XYZ file of C-alpha atoms in Angstrom:
723
model
C -91.861 129.708 -141.922
C -89.339 127.522 -140.418
C -91.909 126.341 -137.395
C -94.334 125.597 -140.030
C -92.318 122.417 -141.380
C -90.872 122.152 -138.037
C -94.766 121.224 -136.874
C -95.363 119.468 -140.394
C -93.066 117.135 -140.470
C -93.230 116.566 -136.117
C -96.959 116.079 -137.105
C -96.006 113.642 -140.025
C -94.069 111.315 -138.121
C -97.494 111.036 -135.295
C -99.536 109.732 -138.527
C -96.620 107.638 -139.145
C -96.281 106.080 -135.737
C -99.722 105.587 -135.739
C -99.971 103.872 -138.976
C -97.440 101.308 -137.574
C -100.077 100.122 -134.122
C -103.054 97.927 -134.969
C -102.834 94.339 -136.211
C -103.029 90.524 -135.765
C -99.760 88.930 -136.375
C -98.553 85.547 -137.495
C -95.062 85.164 -135.176
C -93.266 83.593 -138.664
C -94.102 86.334 -140.834
C -93.347 89.270 -138.655
C -89.226 89.320 -140.930
C -89.274 92.756 -143.155
C -92.113 95.296 -142.902
C -92.821 94.140 -139.019
C -89.977 92.931 -137.976
C -88.687 97.332 -138.951
C -92.422 98.226 -137.743
C -91.746 96.955 -134.373
C -88.013 98.120 -134.628
C -89.164 101.485 -135.289
C -91.715 101.618 -131.891
C -88.351 100.021 -130.243
C -89.099 97.207 -130.242
C -84.652 95.556 -128.482
C -85.491 91.959 -129.493
C -85.194 90.190 -133.873
C -87.819 88.157 -134.895
C -85.496 85.033 -135.200
C -86.116 85.848 -130.929
C -90.530 85.668 -131.148
C -90.717 83.059 -133.452
C -87.772 79.712 -134.141
C -87.900 76.405 -134.747
C -83.793 75.173 -134.235
C -83.732 77.573 -130.761
C -86.084 78.572 -127.567
C -88.094 81.579 -128.529
C -90.945 83.306 -126.751
C -93.651 81.998 -128.332
C -92.567 78.625 -126.396
C -94.143 80.381 -123.671
C -97.256 81.508 -124.486
C -99.175 78.298 -124.623
C -103.470 78.776 -125.972
C -105.507 78.533 -121.857
C -108.392 75.835 -121.825
C -109.576 76.257 -125.666
C -110.550 80.401 -124.505
C -107.728 82.488 -123.055
C -103.933 82.501 -123.268
C -101.179 82.254 -120.584
C -97.560 83.073 -121.009
C -95.214 80.143 -118.596
C -92.862 82.526 -116.326
C -90.877 79.435 -114.185
C -88.590 76.978 -115.193
C -90.847 74.555 -112.478
C -94.122 75.691 -115.516
C -95.785 78.141 -113.177
C -98.118 79.661 -115.935
C -100.440 83.112 -115.402
C -102.953 84.013 -117.115
C -106.461 85.455 -116.345
C -109.058 85.485 -112.713
C -110.967 85.612 -115.151
C -110.211 82.713 -117.473
C -109.837 80.253 -114.589
C -112.514 81.632 -112.792
C -114.209 78.586 -113.394
C -112.201 76.630 -111.564
C -111.791 78.496 -108.882
C -116.027 77.573 -108.754
C -115.847 74.764 -109.022
C -113.077 73.946 -105.997
C -115.186 76.983 -104.416
C -117.830 75.613 -101.409
C -120.021 77.789 -98.380
C -117.397 76.273 -96.603
C -114.585 76.661 -98.826
C -115.365 79.571 -100.714
C -112.183 80.393 -102.875
C -114.495 83.068 -104.765
C -114.997 85.591 -102.158
C -111.335 84.657 -100.013
C -108.407 84.309 -102.781
C -106.623 80.792 -103.062
C -102.891 80.356 -101.957
C -100.556 76.850 -102.423
C -97.558 77.229 -100.559
C -96.423 73.276 -101.869
C -96.953 71.850 -105.171
C -99.256 68.517 -102.598
C -100.808 71.531 -102.141
C -101.265 72.561 -106.010
C -105.395 71.248 -107.362
C -105.771 69.655 -110.047
C -108.221 70.707 -112.471
C -110.221 67.734 -114.933
C -110.489 68.635 -118.757
C -108.667 71.478 -118.494
C -105.465 71.952 -120.836
C -103.198 74.199 -122.272
C -101.762 73.878 -126.068
C -98.080 75.066 -127.380
C -97.802 76.442 -130.884
C -94.124 74.034 -131.698
C -94.114 75.164 -135.733
C -96.132 77.190 -138.320
C -96.067 76.029 -142.082
C -98.363 77.521 -145.039
C -99.942 74.708 -146.756
C -102.432 76.818 -148.779
C -100.994 74.554 -151.620
C -102.180 71.200 -150.535
C -105.104 72.418 -149.162
C -106.147 73.195 -152.982
C -105.142 70.787 -154.656
C -107.684 70.123 -156.786
C -110.288 72.502 -156.712
C -109.145 74.975 -159.919
C -111.705 72.836 -161.727
C -114.576 73.649 -159.617
C -117.301 75.761 -160.463
C -119.731 74.517 -157.898
C -119.299 76.237 -153.908
C -120.701 74.001 -152.679
C -118.966 71.441 -154.174
C -115.794 73.214 -153.557
C -115.979 73.704 -150.454
C -116.587 69.465 -150.042
C -113.226 68.527 -151.574
C -111.287 71.429 -149.759
C -113.184 69.966 -146.259
C -111.540 66.844 -147.811
C -107.956 67.150 -148.309
C -108.297 68.511 -144.751
C -108.836 66.217 -143.182
C -106.653 64.028 -145.600
C -103.500 66.429 -144.411
C -104.551 66.754 -140.554
C -104.840 63.228 -140.820
C -101.496 62.513 -142.762
C -98.982 64.717 -141.910
C -95.483 64.091 -140.344
C -95.229 65.077 -136.440
C -94.414 63.531 -133.408
C -96.971 61.129 -131.553
C -98.367 63.010 -128.696
C -98.384 66.218 -130.311
C -101.617 67.202 -133.086
C -101.868 68.936 -136.519
C -104.520 72.127 -136.391
C -105.001 74.061 -140.674
C -106.637 76.770 -139.904
C -108.043 79.797 -143.267
C -106.919 82.472 -143.236
C -107.726 85.810 -145.346
C -111.531 84.034 -145.131
C -110.754 80.341 -147.031
C -107.535 81.900 -149.400
C -105.216 80.956 -147.522
C -103.964 77.641 -144.868
C -101.720 77.972 -143.317
C -100.465 74.507 -140.356
C -100.189 75.090 -136.620
C -98.521 71.763 -134.995
C -98.466 71.333 -131.322
C -98.816 69.742 -127.958
C -101.427 70.446 -125.647
C -100.877 68.953 -122.116
C -103.151 67.673 -120.143
C -102.753 67.534 -116.559
C -102.927 71.851 -114.796
C -102.805 72.046 -111.550
C -104.566 76.031 -109.627
C -101.591 77.224 -107.315
C -102.663 80.492 -106.815
C -105.579 82.960 -106.457
C -106.503 86.322 -105.683
C -110.419 86.759 -104.277
C -112.363 88.350 -106.403
C -112.598 91.411 -104.528
C -109.271 92.003 -106.011
C -109.441 89.480 -109.380
C -112.293 90.839 -110.131
C -112.624 93.846 -108.481
C -115.303 95.653 -110.201
C -117.025 93.431 -111.400
C -119.393 94.340 -114.700
C -119.618 98.132 -113.240
C -115.993 98.632 -114.971
C -115.906 95.455 -117.470
C -114.394 97.790 -119.924
C -113.653 100.215 -118.520
C -110.375 103.006 -118.293
C -109.699 103.286 -115.779
C -109.515 99.569 -114.481
C -108.129 98.863 -111.046
C -107.881 94.727 -111.355
C -105.623 92.595 -110.405
C -107.428 90.075 -113.020
C -104.468 86.993 -112.857
C -104.291 83.735 -110.933
C -101.349 80.794 -111.453
C -101.622 77.504 -112.722
C -99.243 74.758 -113.254
C -98.018 71.967 -116.824
C -97.408 69.253 -115.529
C -96.211 67.024 -117.489
C -94.777 62.634 -117.157
C -91.065 61.975 -116.494
C -90.021 62.454 -120.586
C -91.239 66.041 -120.332
C -94.228 65.266 -122.509
C -98.688 65.186 -122.050
C -99.868 63.327 -119.709
C -103.815 62.980 -118.397
C -103.410 63.537 -114.883
C -101.862 61.738 -112.233
C -100.464 61.656 -109.416
C -96.554 60.614 -110.498
C -96.459 64.033 -113.128
C -93.518 66.410 -113.112
C -94.170 70.017 -113.174
C -92.929 71.201 -117.021
C -90.062 71.786 -117.595
C -90.179 74.806 -120.115
C -88.494 75.564 -123.661
C -88.941 79.512 -122.465
C -90.041 81.099 -119.763
C -90.488 84.855 -119.278
C -88.481 87.258 -116.789
C -90.637 89.701 -115.339
C -89.497 93.277 -114.911
C -90.850 95.301 -112.607
C -87.873 98.376 -113.970
C -91.112 100.679 -114.702
C -93.228 101.448 -116.736
C -93.285 105.073 -118.821
C -95.931 106.597 -121.332
C -94.771 105.644 -124.690
C -92.919 103.142 -124.413
C -93.009 100.232 -126.483
C -95.264 97.079 -126.144
C -95.341 93.967 -127.714
C -98.904 91.188 -127.008
C -98.961 87.259 -127.379
C -101.379 85.580 -127.271
C -104.861 83.827 -128.786
C -107.355 85.828 -130.142
C -109.922 84.162 -130.919
C -112.581 86.938 -133.671
C -112.160 89.570 -135.919
C -114.404 90.666 -138.566
C -112.111 93.428 -140.414
C -112.676 92.862 -143.445
C -116.472 93.298 -143.151
C -117.598 95.446 -145.941
C -120.732 98.933 -144.708
C -124.147 96.829 -145.452
C -122.187 94.432 -143.059
C -121.298 97.169 -140.088
C -124.848 98.936 -140.819
C -127.266 95.137 -139.442
C -124.166 95.076 -137.112
C -124.590 98.192 -136.041
C -127.938 98.899 -136.135
C -130.246 95.765 -136.020
C -128.214 92.992 -134.338
C -126.367 94.545 -131.728
C -129.065 96.524 -129.653
C -131.271 92.405 -130.325
C -128.692 90.824 -128.129
C -127.822 94.120 -125.227
C -132.220 93.668 -124.584
C -131.733 90.468 -123.792
C -128.663 90.339 -121.674
C -130.216 93.434 -120.567
C -133.099 91.870 -118.775
C -131.897 89.190 -118.316
C -128.266 90.236 -116.101
C -130.676 92.957 -114.361
C -132.324 89.177 -112.104
C -129.857 87.503 -111.790
C -128.365 90.479 -109.796
C -131.279 90.796 -107.852
C -130.720 87.485 -106.487
C -126.475 87.214 -106.025
C -127.143 90.255 -104.370
C -129.061 88.632 -101.415
C -127.828 84.837 -101.280
C -124.232 84.206 -101.467
C -125.311 80.887 -103.016
C -126.852 82.004 -105.501
C -123.986 84.483 -105.687
C -120.718 81.232 -105.346
C -123.642 79.023 -108.679
C -123.971 81.972 -110.876
C -120.438 83.263 -110.296
C -119.269 82.316 -113.508
C -122.570 82.088 -115.132
C -123.582 86.448 -114.874
C -119.457 87.523 -115.604
C -119.832 85.679 -119.356
C -123.523 87.117 -120.189
C -121.996 90.691 -118.513
C -119.212 90.380 -121.248
C -120.437 90.533 -123.636
C -123.346 92.708 -123.276
C -121.132 95.052 -122.868
C -118.753 94.887 -125.270
C -121.736 94.853 -127.358
C -122.514 98.835 -125.891
C -119.554 99.161 -126.172
C -118.508 98.386 -129.573
C -121.886 100.824 -130.845
C -120.459 103.184 -129.107
C -117.386 103.135 -130.432
C -118.097 101.971 -134.124
C -120.167 105.432 -134.217
C -117.534 107.296 -132.425
C -114.560 106.470 -135.065
C -116.968 107.380 -138.013
C -116.437 103.473 -138.916
C -119.701 103.285 -141.126
C -118.060 106.370 -143.782
C -114.308 104.640 -143.694
C -116.167 101.233 -145.095
C -117.449 103.128 -147.515
C -114.612 104.813 -148.655
C -112.658 101.788 -149.006
C -114.704 100.302 -150.472
C -114.660 103.179 -152.702
C -110.800 103.133 -153.594
C -111.198 99.248 -153.822
C -113.639 99.607 -156.759
C -111.215 102.412 -158.687
C -108.705 99.506 -158.474
C -110.548 97.636 -159.561
C -111.626 100.222 -162.288
C -107.833 100.098 -163.137
C -106.332 97.451 -162.783
C -109.168 95.850 -165.368
C -110.254 93.327 -163.176
C -114.278 94.698 -163.943
C -115.031 91.304 -164.486
C -113.909 88.713 -161.575
C -114.733 91.569 -159.241
C -116.702 94.318 -160.357
C -120.052 93.187 -159.249
C -118.397 92.601 -155.135
C -120.683 95.445 -153.523
C -123.763 95.260 -155.417
C -123.626 91.566 -153.882
C -122.890 92.560 -150.469
C -126.025 94.933 -150.292
C -128.399 92.111 -151.907
C -127.165 89.694 -149.428
C -127.780 91.513 -146.393
C -130.724 93.577 -147.668
C -131.907 89.548 -148.096
C -130.403 87.920 -144.243
C -131.754 91.053 -141.646
C -134.483 89.208 -140.274
C -132.847 85.752 -140.462
C -129.701 86.936 -139.000
C -131.919 88.993 -136.429
C -133.989 85.720 -135.519
C -131.038 84.244 -135.551
C -129.457 85.905 -132.775
C -132.874 86.399 -130.702
C -133.026 82.366 -130.521
C -129.270 81.436 -129.916
C -129.466 84.321 -126.981
C -133.182 83.731 -125.134
C -132.902 80.692 -125.971
C -129.371 78.861 -126.203
C -128.092 81.610 -123.647
C -130.084 83.268 -121.478
C -132.842 80.408 -120.244
C -131.327 77.814 -118.834
C -135.291 75.790 -118.801
C -134.653 76.339 -122.713
C -131.293 75.630 -122.558
C -131.597 72.016 -120.584
C -134.941 71.849 -122.817
C -132.583 72.522 -126.631
C -131.145 69.795 -124.746
C -133.996 67.169 -125.717
C -135.320 68.433 -128.646
C -131.694 67.467 -130.362
C -131.501 63.861 -128.676
C -135.636 63.563 -129.875
C -133.968 64.419 -133.935
C -131.397 62.005 -132.970
C -133.309 58.979 -133.111
C -134.778 60.153 -136.019
C -132.018 61.263 -137.504
C -129.586 58.215 -136.713
C -131.956 55.549 -134.161
C -131.939 53.677 -131.115
C -128.206 52.670 -131.102
C -127.549 56.992 -130.926
C -130.481 58.406 -129.214
C -129.653 55.470 -126.758
C -125.385 56.171 -126.165
C -126.609 60.118 -126.179
C -128.895 59.515 -123.737
C -126.457 57.742 -121.114
C -123.625 60.661 -122.193
C -126.366 63.202 -120.647
C -127.773 61.133 -117.675
C -124.171 60.969 -116.110
C -123.142 64.533 -117.095
C -126.435 67.055 -116.314
C -125.960 66.762 -113.162
C -122.832 69.803 -113.266
C -126.081 71.678 -114.185
C -127.997 71.564 -111.817
C -125.196 72.218 -109.352
C -125.157 75.611 -110.200
C -129.178 75.745 -111.960
C -131.516 78.396 -109.622
C -135.035 77.396 -110.600
C -136.901 80.055 -109.169
C -134.250 82.604 -110.107
C -134.675 81.143 -113.828
C -138.211 81.356 -114.040
C -138.229 85.348 -112.800
C -135.536 85.576 -116.128
C -137.695 83.346 -118.588
C -140.816 85.455 -118.645
C -138.728 88.051 -119.265
C -136.752 86.542 -121.863
C -140.209 84.597 -123.398
C -141.970 88.057 -123.684
C -138.840 90.015 -124.865
C -138.455 86.851 -127.650
C -142.102 86.583 -128.587
C -141.710 91.173 -128.867
C -138.559 91.406 -131.268
C -139.407 88.683 -133.189
C -140.090 88.863 -137.186
C -143.013 88.471 -136.872
C -143.557 86.057 -139.695
C -141.202 83.272 -137.725
C -143.547 83.325 -134.250
C -144.138 79.991 -132.944
C -147.208 79.628 -132.689
C -148.029 79.150 -129.398
C -145.957 82.722 -128.693
C -148.529 84.308 -130.717
C -150.416 87.119 -128.201
C -148.908 85.881 -125.569
C -149.288 85.750 -121.538
C -145.503 85.325 -120.178
C -146.468 85.560 -117.017
C -149.237 82.627 -117.197
C -147.340 80.542 -119.184
C -144.340 80.485 -117.719
C -145.991 79.835 -114.297
C -147.409 77.202 -115.843
C -144.601 75.696 -117.258
C -142.587 75.779 -114.937
C -144.938 74.591 -111.779
C -145.162 71.655 -114.231
C -141.868 70.681 -116.268
C -139.520 68.368 -114.903
C -136.341 70.369 -116.435
C -136.627 72.612 -113.423
C -134.905 70.218 -111.737
C -132.260 67.320 -111.647
C -134.185 64.124 -110.778
C -136.853 64.969 -112.775
C -134.799 65.401 -115.610
C -132.897 62.383 -115.359
C -136.446 61.065 -114.586
C -137.655 61.318 -117.791
C -135.008 59.550 -119.243
C -135.427 56.657 -118.273
C -137.438 53.136 -119.192
C -136.841 51.779 -122.935
C -137.363 54.811 -125.809
C -141.130 55.133 -126.615
C -141.099 55.880 -122.769
C -138.978 58.196 -123.330
C -140.076 59.939 -125.897
C -143.264 59.919 -124.556
C -142.653 61.735 -121.773
C -140.501 64.352 -123.164
C -142.498 64.761 -125.545
C -145.728 65.385 -122.373
C -144.032 67.867 -120.437
C -144.644 71.627 -121.128
C -141.136 72.525 -120.795
C -140.270 70.169 -124.098
C -143.324 71.099 -126.024
C -142.684 74.661 -125.531
C -138.908 74.209 -126.612
C -139.605 71.431 -129.474
C -142.476 74.490 -131.092
C -140.203 77.274 -130.770
C -136.836 74.901 -132.181
C -139.098 73.794 -135.017
C -140.666 76.686 -136.047
C -137.017 78.373 -135.868
C -135.067 74.976 -137.795
C -137.928 74.929 -140.477
C -138.438 79.588 -141.217
C -135.043 80.506 -140.439
C -132.366 77.986 -140.072
C -132.393 76.948 -144.224
C -132.989 81.168 -145.678
C -129.648 82.460 -142.977
C -127.596 79.537 -144.753
C -128.567 79.368 -147.771
C -127.998 83.620 -147.617
C -124.697 83.476 -145.418
C -123.551 80.779 -147.927
C -123.867 83.612 -150.431
C -122.596 85.967 -148.438
C -118.598 83.960 -147.220
C -118.538 82.839 -151.292
C -119.015 86.796 -151.556
C -116.746 87.693 -148.462
C -113.840 85.014 -150.075
C -112.958 87.167 -152.861
C -113.852 89.793 -151.761
C -110.512 89.988 -150.033
C -108.428 87.779 -152.567
C -108.767 91.226 -153.582
C -108.430 93.671 -150.941
C -104.781 91.075 -151.084
C -104.672 91.107 -154.539
C -105.081 94.199 -155.595
C -102.946 95.654 -152.078
C -99.289 96.420 -152.610
C -97.200 94.623 -150.613
C -96.107 96.929 -148.024
C -100.163 97.244 -147.138
C -101.047 96.075 -143.950
C -103.387 93.588 -145.023
C -103.473 91.387 -141.438
C -105.986 88.219 -141.358
C -109.084 88.025 -139.193
C -108.204 86.292 -135.344
C -109.483 82.512 -135.711
C -107.538 81.401 -132.401
C -104.157 80.820 -134.049
C -101.324 83.060 -132.316
C -100.400 86.440 -133.204
C -98.712 88.617 -131.848
C -99.437 92.216 -132.111
C -97.375 95.612 -131.004
C -97.765 99.271 -130.025
C -97.198 102.152 -127.397
C -98.266 103.596 -123.677
C -100.761 105.940 -124.172
C -102.974 107.777 -122.515
C -106.172 108.295 -124.926
C -109.062 110.756 -124.759
C -112.603 108.846 -125.164
C -115.108 111.748 -125.931
C -114.207 116.417 -126.236
C -112.543 117.448 -122.627
C -111.533 114.312 -121.446
C -108.286 112.700 -121.152
C -107.722 109.639 -119.730
C -103.939 108.446 -118.348
C -101.844 105.267 -119.107
C -102.150 104.980 -115.339
C -104.519 103.535 -111.728
C -102.470 102.611 -108.579
C -103.753 101.562 -105.696
C -104.589 104.437 -104.492
C -107.966 104.853 -106.999
C -109.039 100.596 -105.383
C -109.078 102.873 -102.359
C -111.491 105.848 -103.764
C -113.656 103.490 -104.887
C -113.744 101.200 -101.950
C -117.135 100.825 -100.975
C -117.435 98.166 -97.938
C -119.298 95.372 -97.939
C -120.033 96.505 -101.391
C -120.322 93.743 -104.001
C -118.033 94.974 -107.119
C -116.662 97.679 -104.835
C -115.451 95.566 -101.255
C -111.453 94.958 -100.390
C -109.916 92.188 -98.608
C -108.624 94.296 -95.352
C -105.543 93.128 -95.400
C -105.139 95.001 -98.434
C -106.153 97.868 -97.008
C -104.042 97.386 -94.089
C -100.542 97.900 -95.935
C -102.285 100.310 -98.130
C -102.192 102.467 -95.464
C -99.144 101.222 -94.275
C -96.879 101.821 -97.614
C -95.920 98.766 -97.403
C -95.317 98.158 -100.776
C -91.575 95.853 -100.832
C -89.552 96.397 -104.158
C -92.760 96.985 -106.521
C -93.918 100.837 -105.661
C -93.865 103.327 -109.016
C -91.256 106.404 -108.480
C -93.564 108.286 -107.267
C -93.798 105.645 -104.028
C -97.306 104.696 -105.600
C -98.066 101.256 -106.238
C -99.317 100.428 -109.863
C -102.626 98.829 -110.545
C -103.028 98.637 -114.594
C -101.882 100.527 -117.645
C -103.151 100.391 -121.695
C -101.234 100.812 -124.438
C -102.564 100.592 -128.229
C -102.104 97.278 -128.795
C -105.057 95.291 -130.685
C -106.311 92.558 -129.208
C -109.306 91.483 -129.002
C -111.633 87.471 -127.070
C -108.929 85.044 -127.160
C -106.204 87.565 -126.004
C -106.936 87.638 -121.934
C -104.919 86.208 -119.980
C -102.181 87.373 -122.428
C -98.390 88.501 -122.142
C -97.834 92.171 -122.094
C -94.128 92.340 -122.613
C -91.246 95.227 -122.723
C -89.035 95.509 -125.699
C -86.706 93.127 -124.305
C -88.652 90.356 -124.140
C -89.863 90.509 -119.682
C -92.987 90.056 -118.690
C -94.456 93.786 -117.581
C -97.773 92.526 -117.790
C -100.869 90.447 -118.600
C -103.902 91.406 -120.894
C -107.678 90.639 -119.580
C -109.496 93.960 -121.299
C -109.965 96.354 -123.716
C -112.022 100.598 -122.882
C -114.602 100.695 -123.711
C -115.299 102.648 -126.339
C -112.604 100.454 -128.030
C -113.822 97.284 -128.642
C -114.900 98.429 -131.817
C -111.512 96.651 -132.828
C -112.983 94.044 -133.890
C -114.751 95.278 -136.619
C -112.217 98.519 -137.232
C -109.341 98.837 -135.308
C -108.403 102.540 -134.584
C -105.003 103.805 -132.777
C -107.209 106.385 -131.006
C -109.098 104.918 -129.372
C -108.838 101.532 -129.197
C -107.055 100.683 -126.016
C -105.959 97.115 -124.610
C -106.098 97.127 -120.852
C -103.637 95.225 -118.668
C -102.295 94.348 -115.146
C -99.401 95.949 -114.416
C -97.032 92.904 -113.141
C -95.857 94.440 -110.002
C -99.529 94.407 -108.807
C -99.067 90.640 -109.091
C -95.707 90.025 -107.346
C -97.359 92.761 -104.945
C -100.319 90.937 -104.045
C -98.228 86.869 -104.773
C -95.748 88.772 -101.964
C -96.365 91.048 -99.926
C -101.070 90.001 -99.096
C -100.919 86.104 -100.247
C -97.101 85.656 -98.553
C -96.174 82.776 -101.119
C -92.336 83.920 -100.922
C -92.362 79.069 -102.572
C -94.077 81.340 -105.885
C -92.446 84.857 -105.522
C -88.108 82.240 -105.042
C -89.551 80.409 -108.367
C -90.004 83.518 -110.370
C -86.784 85.595 -112.204
C -87.688 88.687 -111.314
C -85.175 91.638 -113.918
C -85.477 94.603 -110.515
C -83.744 98.504 -112.208
C -80.173 96.857 -111.390
C -80.002 93.387 -112.747
C -78.468 93.141 -116.332
C -81.120 91.418 -118.224
C -79.384 88.499 -119.730
C -82.242 86.306 -122.111
C -82.979 83.265 -119.794
C -81.934 80.020 -121.806
C -84.342 77.711 -120.405
């Protein structure tokens, strides 16, 4: 009996620990329940040390990187660490066949060698505050949803412009809980960001698409940049006289080692989650939308990969595009698999049943009683429109390059019709000058092969009511040959020639082009038959979702873990280093080492080649102070932190706020955490800080970088930086 009681107690504690994980929390609201949860898991810091207005805190070392990733400041000279795949575009743009930094890596051994990156930015959060009452002022008696949103947008515009800030700062106001709350972020954006270091892709992208979203993982996914500021340490455009930025805080890097069940915390800018979707939406994602998008990208990737494997120049041209396409292709596959494995649909239905009981108990049937019935109706009605919209986006806007460029011209003609000749001319001039970058990385034979596959798929998968007349009973091969043998959209010179002459000449030439005719026909059909109805039903869904979210917050106890969905704002998530069991009879340890890299090594392979110097260091066991206690070189580890896209590059921190890794991925089976988080199988993947330092120190011999870091060793007494 005593053993049974003890076992029950242990299981209860285990459940409590699991329950205290998951969630993406605003850092200024950690005091209270969240701080208690974090301390129960092992945190040694206070909430004030994570977010503070009056003194330096962890938030001051975590900027958003270039609008879509996260970075962390790791020195008092503005050095920042992010992922290799976050810096990939910059590394590619600096590369050529003669100087292939993707293949060979890049290291600046002095400040003078660091490479500027036009248009790259990093943005810090200065302070956060609730402005809900100001945003919703004057909307209390507005019953029309369109008019209500119009008033909210007016308020947002005025507040963004007029709320106090320094001249070099910006106001950013974001909706939370589906528009039931609004939070203001005062930010500072730095615009002089220079490339400092990047390992070769054989390290930074090791495993490439095969290992993407997969554990065990052996990828050194990191790169280094530096923030430059003016003489007053404020944001400034690139200038030779700019100096390295002095941060309010930077992260010491710990090489003490990591053990299973250690506390971990990740800070960053997660992009988008949908944790509170109703069961009807989840079913539609699993069974209709994801399968269609997966099929489109699968076809495009197979063709791109076949070309890239045969030609180094094409590999460089399409490296970034291919990686971008593959990323969410594989994510959607894992997401669908994870939703089914975790029985997310049943969990959503159970939650809805419980919420209905709360609504009835509170006597709120008049306000909330029709929510689930409305969801069922709206998601049934929007299904075909949502499928058509996703197919249009995937085929026309993202994965077929001729259709992408043609769509830009369709928008140009629409601009002429809606806003007149001056607007047309301004946009035309921007297109004429700016299209070089697109065609620099364009290969017509590759795009032709993609086009033939995707246009056939589009005609096949599109609901019959929305098929453009030009694609009815289409012969994809014949159409492809006709367009790619005649359209000016297949090369830079042809595209530019279409935009030469007066407005009437340009419009006439565009309308005679076969490629343009096709894109225009597809677009007009979409805009006439799909977009208006999708917008109509989606507006009803959004209004219902907002009321649904209000009901959840209102009827849940204060202790409930109701965190706001991700929306590219600064968040904190926390958990433990932990292995997991993806399927019956399989268990994965939470750590990988350089041994695994060598086990996967395939000489000359596109994904699994290994640099000769790394092989030499491995054979000599020349790991410096970065080896673990078993004498092996750590590479990556996993934990239960709740992350998503946008958390790429996020700092992984220990209980004392030291950097122990750089977040870069999630396990395949756990990618459904955007919709349904399960601490049993959801794991984020991080490059171990020791591997990062090993590559910088032993592989690149970049001692200039090592010297400016604060490294915490087992013998170091950790004193918090006051920088």
